[in-house]
mmCIF file with all atom_site columns, C-alpha atoms in Angstrom:
data_model
loop_
_atom_site.group_PDB
_atom_site.id
_atom_site.type_symbol
_atom_site.label_atom_id
_atom_site.label_alt_id
_atom_site.label_comp_id
_atom_site.label_asym_id
_atom_site.label_entity_id
_atom_site.label_seq_id
_atom_site.pdbx_PDB_ins_code
_atom_site.Cartn_x
_atom_site.Cartn_y
_atom_site.Cartn_z
_atom_site.occupancy
_atom_site.B_iso_or_equiv
_atom_site.pdbx_formal_charge
_atom_site.auth_seq_id
_atom_site.auth_comp_id
_atom_site.auth_asym_id
_atom_site.auth_atom_id
_atom_site.pdbx_PDB_model_num
ATOM 1   C CA . HIS A 1 1   ? -9.035  7.616   -22.940 1.00 0.00 ? 1   HIS A CA 1
ATOM 2   C CA . ASP A 1 2   ? -10.309 10.121  -20.368 1.00 0.00 ? 2   ASP A CA 1
ATOM 3   C CA . PRO A 1 3   ? -10.052 13.597  -21.915 1.00 0.00 ? 3   PRO A CA 1
ATOM 4   C CA . VAL A 1 4   ? -10.720 15.384  -18.603 1.00 0.00 ? 4   VAL A CA 1
ATOM 5   C CA . ARG A 1 5   ? -7.930  13.561  -16.755 1.00 0.00 ? 5   ARG A CA 1
ATOM 6   C CA . PHE A 1 6   ? -5.573  13.986  -19.692 1.00 0.00 ? 6   PHE A CA 1
ATOM 7   C CA . LYS A 1 7   ? -6.304  17.723  -19.859 1.00 0.00 ? 7   LYS A CA 1
ATOM 8   C CA . ARG A 1 8   ? -5.621  18.001  -16.113 1.00 0.00 ? 8   ARG A CA 1
ATOM 9   C CA . TYR A 1 9   ? -2.353  16.093  -16.592 1.00 0.00 ? 9   TYR A CA 1
ATOM 10  C CA . VAL A 1 10  ? -1.294  18.460  -19.394 1.00 0.00 ? 10  VAL A CA 1
ATOM 11  C CA . SER A 1 11  ? -2.318  21.548  -17.410 1.00 0.00 ? 11  SER A CA 1
ATOM 12  C CA . HIS A 1 12  ? 0.043   20.574  -14.569 1.00 0.00 ? 12  HIS A CA 1
ATOM 13  C CA . ILE A 1 13  ? 2.909   20.344  -17.057 1.00 0.00 ? 13  ILE A CA 1
ATOM 14  C CA . GLU A 1 14  ? 1.961   23.684  -18.606 1.00 0.00 ? 14  GLU A CA 1
ATOM 15  C CA . LYS A 1 15  ? 2.108   25.290  -15.145 1.00 0.00 ? 15  LYS A CA 1
ATOM 16  C CA . ASP A 1 16  ? 5.410   23.629  -14.231 1.00 0.00 ? 16  ASP A CA 1
ATOM 17  C CA . SER A 1 17  ? 7.507   22.311  -17.110 1.00 0.00 ? 17  SER A CA 1
ATOM 18  C CA . THR A 1 18  ? 9.826   20.466  -14.711 1.00 0.00 ? 18  THR A CA 1
ATOM 19  C CA . LEU A 1 19  ? 7.040   17.891  -14.291 1.00 0.00 ? 19  LEU A CA 1
ATOM 20  C CA . GLU A 1 20  ? 7.254   16.852  -17.937 1.00 0.00 ? 20  GLU A CA 1
ATOM 21  C CA . LEU A 1 21  ? 8.970   13.601  -18.756 1.00 0.00 ? 21  LEU A CA 1
ATOM 22  C CA . GLY A 1 22  ? 11.598  13.911  -21.432 1.00 0.00 ? 22  GLY A CA 1
ATOM 23  C CA . ALA A 1 23  ? 13.109  11.318  -23.697 1.00 0.00 ? 23  ALA A CA 1
ATOM 24  C CA . PRO A 1 24  ? 14.956  8.467   -22.015 1.00 0.00 ? 24  PRO A CA 1
ATOM 25  C CA . THR A 1 25  ? 18.570  9.275   -21.219 1.00 0.00 ? 25  THR A CA 1
ATOM 26  C CA . VAL A 1 26  ? 21.534  6.971   -21.691 1.00 0.00 ? 26  VAL A CA 1
ATOM 27  C CA . GLY A 1 27  ? 21.625  6.564   -17.901 1.00 0.00 ? 27  GLY A CA 1
ATOM 28  C CA . TRP A 1 28  ? 17.945  5.637   -17.819 1.00 0.00 ? 28  TRP A CA 1
ATOM 29  C CA . ALA A 1 29  ? 18.447  3.076   -20.593 1.00 0.00 ? 29  ALA A CA 1
ATOM 30  C CA . ARG A 1 30  ? 21.495  1.622   -18.833 1.00 0.00 ? 30  ARG A CA 1
ATOM 31  C CA . GLN A 1 31  ? 19.570  1.178   -15.601 1.00 0.00 ? 31  GLN A CA 1
ATOM 32  C CA . ALA A 1 32  ? 16.548  -0.249  -17.418 1.00 0.00 ? 32  ALA A CA 1
ATOM 33  C CA . ILE A 1 33  ? 18.768  -2.885  -19.018 1.00 0.00 ? 33  ILE A CA 1
ATOM 34  C CA . ARG A 1 34  ? 20.362  -3.683  -15.647 1.00 0.00 ? 34  ARG A CA 1
ATOM 35  C CA . SER A 1 35  ? 16.916  -4.054  -14.091 1.00 0.00 ? 35  SER A CA 1
ATOM 36  C CA . MET A 1 36  ? 15.735  -6.335  -16.887 1.00 0.00 ? 36  MET A CA 1
ATOM 37  C CA . ASP A 1 37  ? 18.889  -8.442  -16.559 1.00 0.00 ? 37  ASP A CA 1
ATOM 38  C CA . THR A 1 38  ? 18.257  -8.766  -12.816 1.00 0.00 ? 38  THR A CA 1
ATOM 39  C CA . ILE A 1 39  ? 14.610  -9.716  -13.255 1.00 0.00 ? 39  ILE A CA 1
ATOM 40  C CA . HIS A 1 40  ? 15.486  -12.316 -15.881 1.00 0.00 ? 40  HIS A CA 1
ATOM 41  C CA . SER A 1 41  ? 18.325  -13.845 -13.861 1.00 0.00 ? 41  SER A CA 1
ATOM 42  C CA . PRO A 1 42  ? 17.481  -17.354 -12.642 1.00 0.00 ? 42  PRO A CA 1
ATOM 43  C CA . GLY A 1 43  ? 15.910  -17.421 -9.197  1.00 0.00 ? 43  GLY A CA 1
ATOM 44  C CA . PHE A 1 44  ? 15.525  -13.668 -8.647  1.00 0.00 ? 44  PHE A CA 1
ATOM 45  C CA . VAL A 1 45  ? 11.785  -13.378 -9.230  1.00 0.00 ? 45  VAL A CA 1
ATOM 46  C CA . GLU A 1 46  ? 11.136  -16.766 -7.653  1.00 0.00 ? 46  GLU A CA 1
ATOM 47  C CA . GLU A 1 47  ? 12.461  -15.437 -4.326  1.00 0.00 ? 47  GLU A CA 1
ATOM 48  C CA . VAL A 1 48  ? 9.868   -12.637 -4.140  1.00 0.00 ? 48  VAL A CA 1
ATOM 49  C CA . MET A 1 49  ? 7.428   -14.009 -1.582  1.00 0.00 ? 49  MET A CA 1
ATOM 50  C CA . ILE A 1 50  ? 5.152   -11.004 -1.076  1.00 0.00 ? 50  ILE A CA 1
ATOM 51  C CA . PRO A 1 51  ? 1.905   -10.969 -3.068  1.00 0.00 ? 51  PRO A CA 1
ATOM 52  C CA . VAL A 1 52  ? 2.282   -9.045  -6.338  1.00 0.00 ? 52  VAL A CA 1
ATOM 53  C CA . VAL A 1 53  ? -0.279  -8.042  -8.942  1.00 0.00 ? 53  VAL A CA 1
ATOM 54  C CA . ILE A 1 54  ? 1.160   -6.758  -12.203 1.00 0.00 ? 54  ILE A CA 1
ATOM 55  C CA . CYS A 1 55  ? -1.485  -4.515  -13.757 1.00 0.00 ? 55  CYS A CA 1
ATOM 56  C CA . THR A 1 56  ? -1.051  -4.484  -17.509 1.00 0.00 ? 56  THR A CA 1
ATOM 57  C CA . ALA A 1 57  ? -2.678  -2.021  -19.853 1.00 0.00 ? 57  ALA A CA 1
ATOM 58  C CA . GLY A 1 58  ? -4.274  -4.047  -22.626 1.00 0.00 ? 58  GLY A CA 1
ATOM 59  C CA . GLU A 1 59  ? -3.405  -1.479  -25.313 1.00 0.00 ? 59  GLU A CA 1
ATOM 60  C CA . ASP A 1 60  ? 0.007   -0.449  -23.951 1.00 0.00 ? 60  ASP A CA 1
ATOM 61  C CA . ALA A 1 61  ? 2.294   0.644   -26.792 1.00 0.00 ? 61  ALA A CA 1
ATOM 62  C CA . LEU A 1 62  ? 5.332   1.096   -24.513 1.00 0.00 ? 62  LEU A CA 1
ATOM 63  C CA . VAL A 1 63  ? 5.457   -1.967  -22.254 1.00 0.00 ? 63  VAL A CA 1
ATOM 64  C CA . SER A 1 64  ? 5.235   -5.587  -23.375 1.00 0.00 ? 64  SER A CA 1
ATOM 65  C CA . ALA A 1 65  ? 2.269   -7.448  -21.894 1.00 0.00 ? 65  ALA A CA 1
ATOM 66  C CA . ASP A 1 66  ? 3.996   -10.732 -22.776 1.00 0.00 ? 66  ASP A CA 1
ATOM 67  C CA . ALA A 1 67  ? 7.147   -9.750  -20.847 1.00 0.00 ? 67  ALA A CA 1
ATOM 68  C CA . GLN A 1 68  ? 5.008   -8.838  -17.844 1.00 0.00 ? 68  GLN A CA 1
ATOM 69  C CA . ARG A 1 69  ? 3.210   -12.195 -18.095 1.00 0.00 ? 69  ARG A CA 1
ATOM 70  C CA . LEU A 1 70  ? 6.501   -14.080 -18.153 1.00 0.00 ? 70  LEU A CA 1
ATOM 71  C CA . VAL A 1 71  ? 7.544   -12.362 -14.911 1.00 0.00 ? 71  VAL A CA 1
ATOM 72  C CA . ALA A 1 72  ? 4.121   -12.791 -13.294 1.00 0.00 ? 72  ALA A CA 1
ATOM 73  C CA . ASP A 1 73  ? 4.168   -16.505 -14.093 1.00 0.00 ? 73  ASP A CA 1
ATOM 74  C CA . ARG A 1 74  ? 7.455   -16.869 -12.179 1.00 0.00 ? 74  ARG A CA 1
ATOM 75  C CA . LEU A 1 75  ? 6.249   -15.066 -9.049  1.00 0.00 ? 75  LEU A CA 1
ATOM 76  C CA . PRO A 1 76  ? 5.297   -17.543 -6.317  1.00 0.00 ? 76  PRO A CA 1
ATOM 77  C CA . ASN A 1 77  ? 2.500   -15.244 -5.084  1.00 0.00 ? 77  ASN A CA 1
ATOM 78  C CA . GLY A 1 78  ? 1.984   -13.154 -8.168  1.00 0.00 ? 78  GLY A CA 1
ATOM 79  C CA . LYS A 1 79  ? -0.400  -12.725 -11.012 1.00 0.00 ? 79  LYS A CA 1
ATOM 80  C CA . GLN A 1 80  ? -1.000  -10.479 -13.970 1.00 0.00 ? 80  GLN A CA 1
ATOM 81  C CA . LEU A 1 81  ? -4.176  -8.489  -14.420 1.00 0.00 ? 81  LEU A CA 1
ATOM 82  C CA . VAL A 1 82  ? -4.648  -7.336  -17.998 1.00 0.00 ? 82  VAL A CA 1
ATOM 83  C CA . ILE A 1 83  ? -7.065  -4.432  -18.247 1.00 0.00 ? 83  ILE A CA 1
ATOM 84  C CA . PRO A 1 84  ? -8.496  -4.636  -21.782 1.00 0.00 ? 84  PRO A CA 1
ATOM 85  C CA . GLY A 1 85  ? -8.940  -1.361  -23.608 1.00 0.00 ? 85  GLY A CA 1
ATOM 86  C CA . SER A 1 86  ? -6.549  0.593   -21.392 1.00 0.00 ? 86  SER A CA 1
ATOM 87  C CA . LYS A 1 87  ? -3.400  2.417   -22.430 1.00 0.00 ? 87  LYS A CA 1
ATOM 88  C CA . HIS A 1 88  ? -0.052  2.964   -20.707 1.00 0.00 ? 88  HIS A CA 1
ATOM 89  C CA . GLU A 1 89  ? -1.108  5.474   -18.030 1.00 0.00 ? 89  GLU A CA 1
ATOM 90  C CA . LEU A 1 90  ? -3.778  3.553   -16.113 1.00 0.00 ? 90  LEU A CA 1
ATOM 91  C CA . MET A 1 91  ? -4.376  6.418   -13.683 1.00 0.00 ? 91  MET A CA 1
ATOM 92  C CA . VAL A 1 92  ? -5.359  8.715   -16.574 1.00 0.00 ? 92  VAL A CA 1
ATOM 93  C CA . GLU A 1 93  ? -7.917  6.235   -17.889 1.00 0.00 ? 93  GLU A CA 1
ATOM 94  C CA . LEU A 1 94  ? -11.700 6.175   -17.785 1.00 0.00 ? 94  LEU A CA 1
ATOM 95  C CA . ASP A 1 95  ? -13.306 5.287   -14.450 1.00 0.00 ? 95  ASP A CA 1
ATOM 96  C CA . VAL A 1 96  ? -14.448 1.868   -15.706 1.00 0.00 ? 96  VAL A CA 1
ATOM 97  C CA . LEU A 1 97  ? -10.821 0.960   -16.506 1.00 0.00 ? 97  LEU A CA 1
ATOM 98  C CA . ARG A 1 98  ? -9.303  2.511   -13.388 1.00 0.00 ? 98  ARG A CA 1
ATOM 99  C CA . ALA A 1 99  ? -11.846 0.658   -11.256 1.00 0.00 ? 99  ALA A CA 1
ATOM 100 C CA . GLN A 1 100 ? -10.307 -2.655  -12.312 1.00 0.00 ? 100 GLN A CA 1
ATOM 101 C CA . PHE A 1 101 ? -6.918  -1.466  -11.066 1.00 0.00 ? 101 PHE A CA 1
ATOM 102 C CA . PHE A 1 102 ? -8.342  -0.229  -7.758  1.00 0.00 ? 102 PHE A CA 1
ATOM 103 C CA . THR A 1 103 ? -10.298 -3.452  -7.232  1.00 0.00 ? 103 THR A CA 1
ATOM 104 C CA . ALA A 1 104 ? -7.091  -5.473  -7.679  1.00 0.00 ? 104 ALA A CA 1
ATOM 105 C CA . PHE A 1 105 ? -5.261  -3.050  -5.379  1.00 0.00 ? 105 PHE A CA 1
ATOM 106 C CA . ASP A 1 106 ? -7.904  -3.358  -2.654  1.00 0.00 ? 106 ASP A CA 1
ATOM 107 C CA . GLU A 1 107 ? -7.968  -7.160  -2.968  1.00 0.00 ? 107 GLU A CA 1
ATOM 108 C CA . LEU A 1 108 ? -4.187  -7.290  -2.643  1.00 0.00 ? 108 LEU A CA 1
#
């Protein structure tokens, strides 16, 4: 939502194309599935004792807010913070949206 931050993000990629993310590879997909299997295995998440805040973009088209909530609910010292109106890249958002992330970060 922040055109200035987005333009800066794009300008870095234009200067150095190696910074650009490409399409997911088969290896990336394989590891993502392994990670999801691990997270969903009984007892795994429940053993994470450190405090965790899962910051969820309210308008994320790539990551499931419901899946993040299911994991957050299983964390003994965890919670989910949904930031309404934000999209996938929270650090490229408007200040009012980023501030919610940084407040949660500082509180953690």
